Coordinates of C-alpha atoms and ligand atoms in Angstrom, one line a residue:
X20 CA 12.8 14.3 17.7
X21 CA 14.5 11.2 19.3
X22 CA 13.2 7.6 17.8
X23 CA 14.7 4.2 19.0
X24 CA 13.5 0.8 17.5
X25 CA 12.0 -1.7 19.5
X26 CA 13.1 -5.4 17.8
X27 CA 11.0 -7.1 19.8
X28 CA 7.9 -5.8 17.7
X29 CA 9.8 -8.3 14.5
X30 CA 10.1 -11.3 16.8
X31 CA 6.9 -12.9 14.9
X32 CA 7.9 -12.0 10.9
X33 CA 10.4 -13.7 8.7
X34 CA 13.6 -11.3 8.1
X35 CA 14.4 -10.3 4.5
X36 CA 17.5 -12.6 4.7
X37 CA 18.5 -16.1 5.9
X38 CA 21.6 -16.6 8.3
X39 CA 23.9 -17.2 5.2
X40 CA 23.3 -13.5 3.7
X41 CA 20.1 -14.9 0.9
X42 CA 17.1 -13.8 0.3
X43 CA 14.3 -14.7 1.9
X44 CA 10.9 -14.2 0.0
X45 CA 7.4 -13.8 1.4
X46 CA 4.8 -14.4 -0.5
X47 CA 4.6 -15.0 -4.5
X48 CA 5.6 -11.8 -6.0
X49 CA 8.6 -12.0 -4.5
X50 CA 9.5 -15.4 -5.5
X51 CA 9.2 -13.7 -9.0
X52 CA 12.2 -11.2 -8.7
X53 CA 16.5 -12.8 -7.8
X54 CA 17.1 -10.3 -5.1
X55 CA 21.1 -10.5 -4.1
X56 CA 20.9 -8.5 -0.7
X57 CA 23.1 -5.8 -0.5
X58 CA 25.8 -5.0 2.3
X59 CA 25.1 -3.3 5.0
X60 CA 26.0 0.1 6.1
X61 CA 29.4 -0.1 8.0
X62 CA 31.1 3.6 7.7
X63 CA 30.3 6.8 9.2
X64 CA 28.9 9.0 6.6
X65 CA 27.5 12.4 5.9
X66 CA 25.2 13.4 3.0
X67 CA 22.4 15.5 1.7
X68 CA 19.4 13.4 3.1
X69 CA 19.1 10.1 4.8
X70 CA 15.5 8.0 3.7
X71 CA 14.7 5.8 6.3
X72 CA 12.8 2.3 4.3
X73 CA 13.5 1.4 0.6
X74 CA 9.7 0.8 -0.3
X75 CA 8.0 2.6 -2.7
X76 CA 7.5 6.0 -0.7
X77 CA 11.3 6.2 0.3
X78 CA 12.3 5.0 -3.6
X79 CA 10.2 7.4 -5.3
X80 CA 11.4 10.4 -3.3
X81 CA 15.1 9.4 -3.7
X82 CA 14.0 9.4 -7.6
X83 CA 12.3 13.1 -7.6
X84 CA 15.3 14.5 -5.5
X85 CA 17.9 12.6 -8.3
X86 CA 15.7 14.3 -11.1
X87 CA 15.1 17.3 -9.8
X88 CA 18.7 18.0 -8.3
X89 CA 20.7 15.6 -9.9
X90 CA 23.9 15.9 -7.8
X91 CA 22.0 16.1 -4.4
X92 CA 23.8 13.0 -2.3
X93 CA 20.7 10.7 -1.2
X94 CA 21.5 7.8 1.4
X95 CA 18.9 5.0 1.9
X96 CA 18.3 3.0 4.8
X97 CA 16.3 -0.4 4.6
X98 CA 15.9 -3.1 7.7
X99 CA 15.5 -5.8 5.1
X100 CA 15.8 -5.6 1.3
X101 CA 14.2 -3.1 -0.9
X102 CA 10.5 -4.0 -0.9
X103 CA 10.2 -6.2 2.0
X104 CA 7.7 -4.5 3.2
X105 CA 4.3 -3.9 2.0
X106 CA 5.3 -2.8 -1.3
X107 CA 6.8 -6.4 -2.6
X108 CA 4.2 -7.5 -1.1
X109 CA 0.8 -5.8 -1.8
X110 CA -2.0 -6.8 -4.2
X111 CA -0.6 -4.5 -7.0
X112 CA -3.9 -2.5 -7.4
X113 CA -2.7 0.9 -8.4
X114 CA -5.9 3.0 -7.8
X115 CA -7.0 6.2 -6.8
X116 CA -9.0 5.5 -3.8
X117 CA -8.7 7.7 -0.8
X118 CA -10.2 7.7 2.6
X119 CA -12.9 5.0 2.7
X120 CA -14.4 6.0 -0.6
X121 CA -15.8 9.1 -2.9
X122 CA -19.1 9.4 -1.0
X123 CA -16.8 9.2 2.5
X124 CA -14.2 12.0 1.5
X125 CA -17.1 14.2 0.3
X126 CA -18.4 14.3 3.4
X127 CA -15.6 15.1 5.4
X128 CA -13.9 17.5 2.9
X129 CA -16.7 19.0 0.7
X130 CA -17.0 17.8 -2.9
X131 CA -14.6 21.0 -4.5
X132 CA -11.7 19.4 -2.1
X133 CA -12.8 15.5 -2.5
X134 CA -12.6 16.0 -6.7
X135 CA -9.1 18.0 -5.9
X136 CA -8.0 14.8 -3.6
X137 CA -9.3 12.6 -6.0
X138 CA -7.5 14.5 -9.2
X139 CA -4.2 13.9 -7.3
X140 CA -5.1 10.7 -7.2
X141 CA -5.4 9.9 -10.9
X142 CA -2.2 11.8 -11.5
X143 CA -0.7 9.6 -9.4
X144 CA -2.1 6.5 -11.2
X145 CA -0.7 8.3 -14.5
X146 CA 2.5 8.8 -13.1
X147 CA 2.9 5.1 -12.3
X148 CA 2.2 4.0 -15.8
X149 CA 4.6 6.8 -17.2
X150 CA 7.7 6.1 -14.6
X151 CA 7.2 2.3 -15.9
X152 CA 6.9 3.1 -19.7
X153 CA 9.9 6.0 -19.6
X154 CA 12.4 3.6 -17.9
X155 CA 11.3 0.0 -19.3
X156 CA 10.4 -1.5 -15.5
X157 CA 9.5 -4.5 -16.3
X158 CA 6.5 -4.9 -13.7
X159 CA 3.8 -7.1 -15.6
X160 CA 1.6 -3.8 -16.0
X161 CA -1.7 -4.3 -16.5
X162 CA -4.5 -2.0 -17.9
X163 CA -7.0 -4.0 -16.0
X164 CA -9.6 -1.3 -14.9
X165 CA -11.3 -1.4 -12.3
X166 CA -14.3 -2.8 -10.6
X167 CA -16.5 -2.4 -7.7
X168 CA -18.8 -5.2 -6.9
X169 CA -22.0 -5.1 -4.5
X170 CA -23.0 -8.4 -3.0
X171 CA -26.3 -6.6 -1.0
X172 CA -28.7 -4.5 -1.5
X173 CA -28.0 -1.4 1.1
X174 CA -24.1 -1.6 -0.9
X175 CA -26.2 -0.8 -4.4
X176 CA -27.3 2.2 -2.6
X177 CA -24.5 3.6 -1.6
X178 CA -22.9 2.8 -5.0
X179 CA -25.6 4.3 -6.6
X180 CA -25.3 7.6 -4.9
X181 CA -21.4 7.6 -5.0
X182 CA -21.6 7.0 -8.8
X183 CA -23.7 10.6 -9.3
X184 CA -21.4 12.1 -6.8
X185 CA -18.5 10.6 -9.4
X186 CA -20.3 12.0 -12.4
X187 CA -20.8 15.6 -11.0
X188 CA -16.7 15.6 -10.3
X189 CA -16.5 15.1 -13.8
X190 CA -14.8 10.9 -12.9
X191 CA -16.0 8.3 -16.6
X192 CA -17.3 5.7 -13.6
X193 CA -19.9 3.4 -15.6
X194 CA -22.7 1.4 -13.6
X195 CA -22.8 -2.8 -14.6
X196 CA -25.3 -5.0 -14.1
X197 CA -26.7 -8.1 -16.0
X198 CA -25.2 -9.0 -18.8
X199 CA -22.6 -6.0 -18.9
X200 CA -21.5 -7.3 -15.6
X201 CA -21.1 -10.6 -17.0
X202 CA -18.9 -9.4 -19.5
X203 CA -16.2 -8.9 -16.7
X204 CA -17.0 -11.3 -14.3
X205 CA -19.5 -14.2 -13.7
X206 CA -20.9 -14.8 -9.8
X207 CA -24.5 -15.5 -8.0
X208 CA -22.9 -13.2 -5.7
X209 CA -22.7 -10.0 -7.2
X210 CA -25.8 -8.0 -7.9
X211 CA -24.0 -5.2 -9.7
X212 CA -20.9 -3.3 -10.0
X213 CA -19.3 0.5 -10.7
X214 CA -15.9 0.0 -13.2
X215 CA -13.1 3.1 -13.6
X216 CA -11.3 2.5 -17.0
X217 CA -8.1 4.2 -15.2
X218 CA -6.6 1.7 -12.8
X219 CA -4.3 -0.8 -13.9
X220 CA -2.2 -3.4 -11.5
X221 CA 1.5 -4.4 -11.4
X222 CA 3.8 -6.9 -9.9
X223 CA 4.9 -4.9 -6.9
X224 CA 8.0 -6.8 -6.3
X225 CA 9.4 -6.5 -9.6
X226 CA 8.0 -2.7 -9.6
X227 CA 9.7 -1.9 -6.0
X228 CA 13.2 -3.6 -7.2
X229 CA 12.8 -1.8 -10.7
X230 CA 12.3 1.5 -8.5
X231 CA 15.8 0.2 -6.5
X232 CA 17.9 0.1 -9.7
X233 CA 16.5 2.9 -11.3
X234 CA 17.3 5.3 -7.9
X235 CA 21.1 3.4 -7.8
X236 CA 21.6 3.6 -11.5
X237 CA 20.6 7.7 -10.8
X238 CA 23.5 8.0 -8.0
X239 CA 21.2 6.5 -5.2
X240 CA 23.0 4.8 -2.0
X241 CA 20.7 1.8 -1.0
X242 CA 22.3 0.2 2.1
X243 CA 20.1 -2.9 2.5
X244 CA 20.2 -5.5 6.1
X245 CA 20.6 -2.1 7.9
X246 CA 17.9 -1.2 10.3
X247 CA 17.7 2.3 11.6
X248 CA 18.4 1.4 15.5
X249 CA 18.1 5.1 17.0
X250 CA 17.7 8.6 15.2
X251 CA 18.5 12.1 16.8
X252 CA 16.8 15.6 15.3
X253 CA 18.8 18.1 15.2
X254 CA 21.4 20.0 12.3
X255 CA 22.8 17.2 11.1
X256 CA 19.8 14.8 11.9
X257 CA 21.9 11.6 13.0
X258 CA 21.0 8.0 12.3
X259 CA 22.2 5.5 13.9
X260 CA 22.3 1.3 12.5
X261 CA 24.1 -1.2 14.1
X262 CA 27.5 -0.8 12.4
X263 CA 27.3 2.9 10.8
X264 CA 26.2 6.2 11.6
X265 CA 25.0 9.0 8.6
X266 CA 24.7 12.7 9.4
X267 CA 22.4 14.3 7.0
X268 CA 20.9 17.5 6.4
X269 CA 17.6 16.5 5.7
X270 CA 15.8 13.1 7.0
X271 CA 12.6 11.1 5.4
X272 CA 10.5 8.6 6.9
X273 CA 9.4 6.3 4.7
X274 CA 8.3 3.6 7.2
X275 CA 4.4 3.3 7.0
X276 CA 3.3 0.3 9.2
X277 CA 6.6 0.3 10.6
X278 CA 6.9 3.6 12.3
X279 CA 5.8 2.3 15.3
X280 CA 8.6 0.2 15.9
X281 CA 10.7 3.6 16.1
X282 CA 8.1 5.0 18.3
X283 CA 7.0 7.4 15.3
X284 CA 3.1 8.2 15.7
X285 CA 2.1 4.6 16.9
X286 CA -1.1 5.8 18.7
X287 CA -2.1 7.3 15.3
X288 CA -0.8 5.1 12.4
X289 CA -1.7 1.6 13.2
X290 CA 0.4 -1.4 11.9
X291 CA -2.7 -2.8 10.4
X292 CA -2.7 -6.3 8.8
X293 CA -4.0 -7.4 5.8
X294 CA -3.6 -10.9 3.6
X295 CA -3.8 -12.9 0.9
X296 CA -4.4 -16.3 -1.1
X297 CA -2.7 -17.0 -4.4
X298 CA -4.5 -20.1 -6.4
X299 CA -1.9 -22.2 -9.3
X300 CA -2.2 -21.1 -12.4
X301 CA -5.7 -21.2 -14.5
X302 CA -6.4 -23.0 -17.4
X303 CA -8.7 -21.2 -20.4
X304 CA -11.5 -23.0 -19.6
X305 CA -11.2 -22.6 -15.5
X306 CA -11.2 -18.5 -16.4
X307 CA -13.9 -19.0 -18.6
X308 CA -16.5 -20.5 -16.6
X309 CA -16.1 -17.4 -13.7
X310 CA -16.5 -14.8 -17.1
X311 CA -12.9 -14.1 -16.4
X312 CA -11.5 -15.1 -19.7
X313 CA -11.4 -11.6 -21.6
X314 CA -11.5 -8.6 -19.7
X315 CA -9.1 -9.6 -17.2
X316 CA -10.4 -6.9 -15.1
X317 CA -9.3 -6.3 -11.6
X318 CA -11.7 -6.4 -8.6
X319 CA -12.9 -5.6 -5.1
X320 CA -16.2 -6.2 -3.2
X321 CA -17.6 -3.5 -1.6
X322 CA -17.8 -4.2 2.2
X323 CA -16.2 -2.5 5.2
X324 CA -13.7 -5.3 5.2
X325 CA -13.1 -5.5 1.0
X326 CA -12.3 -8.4 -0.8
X327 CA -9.3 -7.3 -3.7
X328 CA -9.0 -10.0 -6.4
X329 CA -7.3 -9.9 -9.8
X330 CA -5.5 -12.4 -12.1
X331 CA -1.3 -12.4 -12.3
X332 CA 0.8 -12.0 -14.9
X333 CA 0.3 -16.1 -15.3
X334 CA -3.4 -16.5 -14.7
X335 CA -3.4 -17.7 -11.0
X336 CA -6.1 -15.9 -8.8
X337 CA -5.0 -13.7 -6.2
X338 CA -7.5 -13.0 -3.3
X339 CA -7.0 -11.1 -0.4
X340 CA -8.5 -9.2 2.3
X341 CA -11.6 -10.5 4.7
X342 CA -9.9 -9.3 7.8
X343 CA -7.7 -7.0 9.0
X344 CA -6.4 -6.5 12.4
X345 CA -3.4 -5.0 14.5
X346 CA -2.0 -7.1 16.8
X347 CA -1.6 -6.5 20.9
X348 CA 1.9 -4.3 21.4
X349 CA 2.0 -3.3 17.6
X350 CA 3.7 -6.6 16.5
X351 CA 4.5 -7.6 13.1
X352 CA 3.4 -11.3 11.2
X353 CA 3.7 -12.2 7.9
X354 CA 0.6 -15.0 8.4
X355 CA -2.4 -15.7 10.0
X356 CA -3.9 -19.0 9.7
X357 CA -7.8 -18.5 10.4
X358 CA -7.8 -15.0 7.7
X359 CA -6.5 -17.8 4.9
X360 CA -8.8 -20.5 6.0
X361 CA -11.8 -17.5 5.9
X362 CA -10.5 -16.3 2.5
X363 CA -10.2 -19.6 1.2
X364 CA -14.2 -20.1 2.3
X365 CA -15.2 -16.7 0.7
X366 CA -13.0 -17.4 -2.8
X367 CA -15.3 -20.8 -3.0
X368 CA -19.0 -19.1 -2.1
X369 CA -17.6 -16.5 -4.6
X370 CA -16.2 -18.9 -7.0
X371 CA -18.3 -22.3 -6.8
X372 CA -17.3 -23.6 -10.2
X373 CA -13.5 -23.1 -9.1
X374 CA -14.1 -25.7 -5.8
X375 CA -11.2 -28.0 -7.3
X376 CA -8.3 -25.2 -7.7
X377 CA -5.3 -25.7 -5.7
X378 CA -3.8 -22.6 -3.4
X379 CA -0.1 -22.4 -3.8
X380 CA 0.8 -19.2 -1.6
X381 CA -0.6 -17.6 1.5
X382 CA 0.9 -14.5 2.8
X383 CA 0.3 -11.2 4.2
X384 CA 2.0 -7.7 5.7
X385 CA 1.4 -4.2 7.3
X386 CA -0.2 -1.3 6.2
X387 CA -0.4 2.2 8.1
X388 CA -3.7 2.7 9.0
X389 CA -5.4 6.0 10.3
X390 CA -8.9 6.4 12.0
X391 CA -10.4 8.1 9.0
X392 CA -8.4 6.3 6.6
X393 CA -6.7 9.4 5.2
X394 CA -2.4 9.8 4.6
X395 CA -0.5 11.5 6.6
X396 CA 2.6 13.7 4.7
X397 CA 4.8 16.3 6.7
X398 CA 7.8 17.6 8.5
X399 CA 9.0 18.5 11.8
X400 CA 12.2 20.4 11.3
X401 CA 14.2 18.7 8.9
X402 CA 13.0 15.5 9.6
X403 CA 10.0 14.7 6.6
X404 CA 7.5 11.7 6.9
X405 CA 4.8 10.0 4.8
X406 CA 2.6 7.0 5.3
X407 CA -1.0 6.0 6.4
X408 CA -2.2 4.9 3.2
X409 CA -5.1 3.0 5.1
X410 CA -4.8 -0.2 2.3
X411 CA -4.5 2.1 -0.8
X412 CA -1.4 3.3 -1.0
X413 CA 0.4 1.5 -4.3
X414 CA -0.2 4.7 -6.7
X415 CA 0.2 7.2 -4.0
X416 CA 3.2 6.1 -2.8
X417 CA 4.6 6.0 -6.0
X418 CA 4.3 9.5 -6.3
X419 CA 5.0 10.6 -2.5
X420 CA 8.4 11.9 -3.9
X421 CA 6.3 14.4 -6.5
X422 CA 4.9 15.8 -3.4
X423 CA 7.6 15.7 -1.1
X424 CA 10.7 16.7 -3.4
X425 CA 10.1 20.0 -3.9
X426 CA 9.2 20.6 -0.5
X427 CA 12.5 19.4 1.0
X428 CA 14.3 21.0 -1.8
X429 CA 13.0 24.4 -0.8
X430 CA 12.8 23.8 3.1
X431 CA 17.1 23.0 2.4
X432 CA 17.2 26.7 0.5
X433 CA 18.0 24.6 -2.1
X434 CA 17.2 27.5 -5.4
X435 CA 18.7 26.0 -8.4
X436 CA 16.8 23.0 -8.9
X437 CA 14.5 22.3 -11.5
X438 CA 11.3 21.4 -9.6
X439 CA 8.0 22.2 -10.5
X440 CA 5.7 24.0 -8.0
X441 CA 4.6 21.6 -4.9
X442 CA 1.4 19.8 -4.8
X443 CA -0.4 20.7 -1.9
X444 CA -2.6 18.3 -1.0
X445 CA -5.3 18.2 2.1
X446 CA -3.4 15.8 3.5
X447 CA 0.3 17.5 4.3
X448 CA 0.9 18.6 7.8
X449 CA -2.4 16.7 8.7
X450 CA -2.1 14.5 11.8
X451 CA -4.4 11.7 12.4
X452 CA -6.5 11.0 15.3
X453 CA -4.8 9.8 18.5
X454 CA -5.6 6.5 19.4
X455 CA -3.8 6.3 22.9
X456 CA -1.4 3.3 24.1
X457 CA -1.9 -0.6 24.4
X458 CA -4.2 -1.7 25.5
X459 CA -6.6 1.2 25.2
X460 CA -5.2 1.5 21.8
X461 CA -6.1 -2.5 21.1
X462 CA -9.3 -2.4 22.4
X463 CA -10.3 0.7 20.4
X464 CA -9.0 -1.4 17.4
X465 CA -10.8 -4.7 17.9
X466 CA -14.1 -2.8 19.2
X467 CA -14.1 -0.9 15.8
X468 CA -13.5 -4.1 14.0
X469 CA -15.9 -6.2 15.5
X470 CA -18.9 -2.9 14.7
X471 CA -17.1 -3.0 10.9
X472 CA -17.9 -6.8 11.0
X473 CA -21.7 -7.1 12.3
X474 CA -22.4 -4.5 9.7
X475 CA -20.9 -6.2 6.9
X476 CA -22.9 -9.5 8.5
X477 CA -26.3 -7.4 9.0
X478 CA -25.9 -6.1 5.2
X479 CA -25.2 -9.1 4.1
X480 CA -22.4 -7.9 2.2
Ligands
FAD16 C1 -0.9 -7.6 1.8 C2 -1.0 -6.2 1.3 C3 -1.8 -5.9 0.2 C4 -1.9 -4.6 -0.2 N1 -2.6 -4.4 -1.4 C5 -2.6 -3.1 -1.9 C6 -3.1 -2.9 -3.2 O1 -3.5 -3.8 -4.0 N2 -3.2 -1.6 -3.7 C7 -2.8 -0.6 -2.9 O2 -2.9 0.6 -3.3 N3 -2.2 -0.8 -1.7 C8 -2.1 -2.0 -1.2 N4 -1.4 -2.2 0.0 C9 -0.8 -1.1 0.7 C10 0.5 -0.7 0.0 O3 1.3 -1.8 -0.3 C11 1.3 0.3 0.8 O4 0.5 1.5 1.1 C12 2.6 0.8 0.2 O5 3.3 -0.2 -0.3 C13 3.4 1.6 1.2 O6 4.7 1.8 0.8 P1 5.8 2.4 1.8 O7 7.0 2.5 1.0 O8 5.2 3.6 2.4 O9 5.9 1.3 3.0 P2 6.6 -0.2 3.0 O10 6.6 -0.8 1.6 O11 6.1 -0.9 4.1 O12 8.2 0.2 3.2 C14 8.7 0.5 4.5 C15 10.1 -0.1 4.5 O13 10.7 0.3 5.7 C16 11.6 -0.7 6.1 N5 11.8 -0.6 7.6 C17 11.1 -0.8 8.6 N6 11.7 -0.5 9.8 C18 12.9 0.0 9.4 C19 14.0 0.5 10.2 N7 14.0 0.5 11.5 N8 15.1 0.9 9.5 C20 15.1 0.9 8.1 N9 14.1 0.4 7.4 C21 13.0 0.0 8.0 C22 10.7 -2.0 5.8 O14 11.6 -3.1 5.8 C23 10.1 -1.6 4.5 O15 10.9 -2.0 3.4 C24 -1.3 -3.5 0.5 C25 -0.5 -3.8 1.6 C26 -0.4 -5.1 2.0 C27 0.5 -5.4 3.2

């Protein structure tokens, strides 16, 4: 495998840092955590393996090597600073959706192997909650739950039917509607919702940088302002960044939306865009009139193009979603002016009684995207990879290093390490669909998203 980056694809987004060496935040959560950018990488060096992107995938597999074989030398590569990417900057939903939903993955797996996906899943919620709680990340954890709202009638349906296909799998899913519904949130325009008990939500930032300390403080080498510029397979896979070089044994990719830049599997994980509105902070009352107040439960509408909305740590409204598009050439933004003026629109036909609240923040970022909205986790060689979270990717991220540790332990005939056996889910050594090159690839795109649109319209969803 040969990868080499292509900068121009950043030309649009804000870098991590300003000219001066500071941090530059996007976006609220991050404005939340002091990040002090570390130095760059500016030796030649060898080590055990080389992770390419300090987000959560690459930060929780650097943890699981560290635990598993403590004196295994780990090297980590970030562009930016840890979490610049989509995990400081997500809606902090930790969830165990896969694929497009339960009714979706059934169908294309079977229901034995959609409960199995859907099993890792919640283990992968729980390990969340437990990596916070056993190392004191202070993240603003929330045992929220979780809700799914139908504004239309053909959405009841399909909720309906995905709820008995939830019961059979043995998942606590409850059906809401009237005055149950009420109890968690207050809206002409939901009809009804489906709530899991298990999700909670975070502050992604302040998890992502907790995950950073808690990898160094472990023996972990986070070089941060050091883009991977070129890498070369082979035995030592090389890696190349503008003023270093690292030979390693073992390589991850843990780029996600970015892997295109490198020329990893752009025609078939798609730097996908997705973003969000933050309101000031609510007052009792405000929360109160939307049924808000108590429950403080997290939510999402159910549409092709979802609406994810949940309160922070200090009451404001986040609300995000709408839209989301890729961009001609694979570029990356951090904003797009006409998906905040639409959100904006949808928050007040959601949220009438809230028409006076002020937005303080506006910002978005990349996800990897596949055509059937399923991850992609493998290996060529030595060289590992894991991404295509399609949008819900927060929990399973987070425990990518669970499934991928073991495996790159044994693959380096590494036998006296303490890991357990691997998981082995569906989605290891799966590739996605092949979308082809711009602009057959962009057409594709926006053909799909204008069909996901007109049926969201026709629904009335
Ligand atoms: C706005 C938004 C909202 C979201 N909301 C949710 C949600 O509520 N719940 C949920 O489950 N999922 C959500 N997601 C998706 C979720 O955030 C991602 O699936 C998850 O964070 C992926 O983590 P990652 O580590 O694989 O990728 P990233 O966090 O994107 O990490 C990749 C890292 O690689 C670095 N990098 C890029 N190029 C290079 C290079 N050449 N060399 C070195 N480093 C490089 C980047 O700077 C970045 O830090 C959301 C995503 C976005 C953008």
């Amino acid at each position: 495998m040969r990868l080499t980056l292509d900068p121009r694809l950043f030309q649009s987004a804000a870098p991590a840092v300003d000219e001066e060496g500071r941090h530059r935040p996007v976006g609220y959560w991050q404005e939340t955590v002091p990040v002090a950018p570390g130095a760059p990488l500016a030796e030649r060096l060898r080590c055990d393996v080389a992770i390419v992107g300090a987000g959560f995938t690459g930060l929780s597999t650097a943890y699981h090597l560290k635990k598993y074989k403590p004196d295994l030398d780990v090297v980590v590569l970030e562009a930016g600073v840890a979490g610049h990417g989509a995990s400081g900057r997500n809606g902090g939903f930790v969830m165990p959706l896969i694929g497009w939903d339960l009714l979706y993955t059934v169908q294309k797996l079977g229901e034995e192997a959609a409960g199995a996906a859907y099993r890792l899943m919640y283990r992968a919620v729980a390990h969340v909650k437990r990596v916070v709680a056993d190392h004191g990340i202070d993240c603003d954890l929330e045992a929220t739950g979780y809700l799914l709202l139908n504004t239309c009638e053909a959405r009841e349906r399909r909720a309906r039917r995905e709820l008995e296909a939830a019961h059979r799998l043995g998942f606590d899913h409850e059906w809401l509607e009237g005055a149950a519904l009420a109890e968690h949130i207050r809206s002409d325009c939901f009809r009804s919702g489906v709530f899991d008990p298990h999700p909670c939500v975070v502050n992604p930032a302040k998890l992502v940088r907790g995950m950073k300390a808690l990898v160094e403080s472990l023996g972990v080498r986070v070089y941060e302002r050091t883009p991977l510029l070129e890498l070369e397979g082979g035995k030592p896979v090389c890696l190349r960044t503008e003023s270093g070089e690292v030979r390693a044994r073992q390589a991850l990719l843990a780029l996600n939306g970015y892997g295109g830049a490198l020329g990893f599997m752009p025609s078939r994980v798609l730097p996908v865009h997705t973003y969000i509105v933050l309101t000031e902070p609510l007052r009792a009352e405000q929360l109160d009139a939307v049924g808000w107040g108590k429950r403080r439960t997290s939510l999402e509408s159910a549409r092709n193009f979802i609406h994810y909305f949940r309160l922070t740590a200090d009451n404001r409204i986040l609300f995000g979603g709408e839209d989301a598009t890729m961009y001609y050439g694979g570029r990356y933004y951090d904003r797009d002016e006409k998906v905040f003026r639409a959100l904006k629109d949808r928050f007040h036909e959601y949220f009438p009684a809230l028409r006076g609240v002020r937005f303080t923040h506006e910002w978005g970022g990349v996800l990897g995207v596949s055509l059937d909205m399923f991850p992609t986790f493998g290996q060529q060689d030595n060289i590992f990879h894991a991404g295509a979270y399609s949008g819900h990717g927060v929990a399973l991220s987070n425990y990518a290093g669970a499934i991928l540790a073991p495996r790159m332990l044994r693959a380096a005939g590494v036998t006296d390490a303490e890991e357990p056996e691997p998981e082995n889910p569906f989605f290891y050594g799966r590739r996605p669909a092949w979308l082809g090159a711009d602009p057959v690839r962009y057409l594709g795109v926006q053909a799909y998203r204008y069909l996901l649109r007109a049926q969201d319209r026709l629904q009335g969803a």
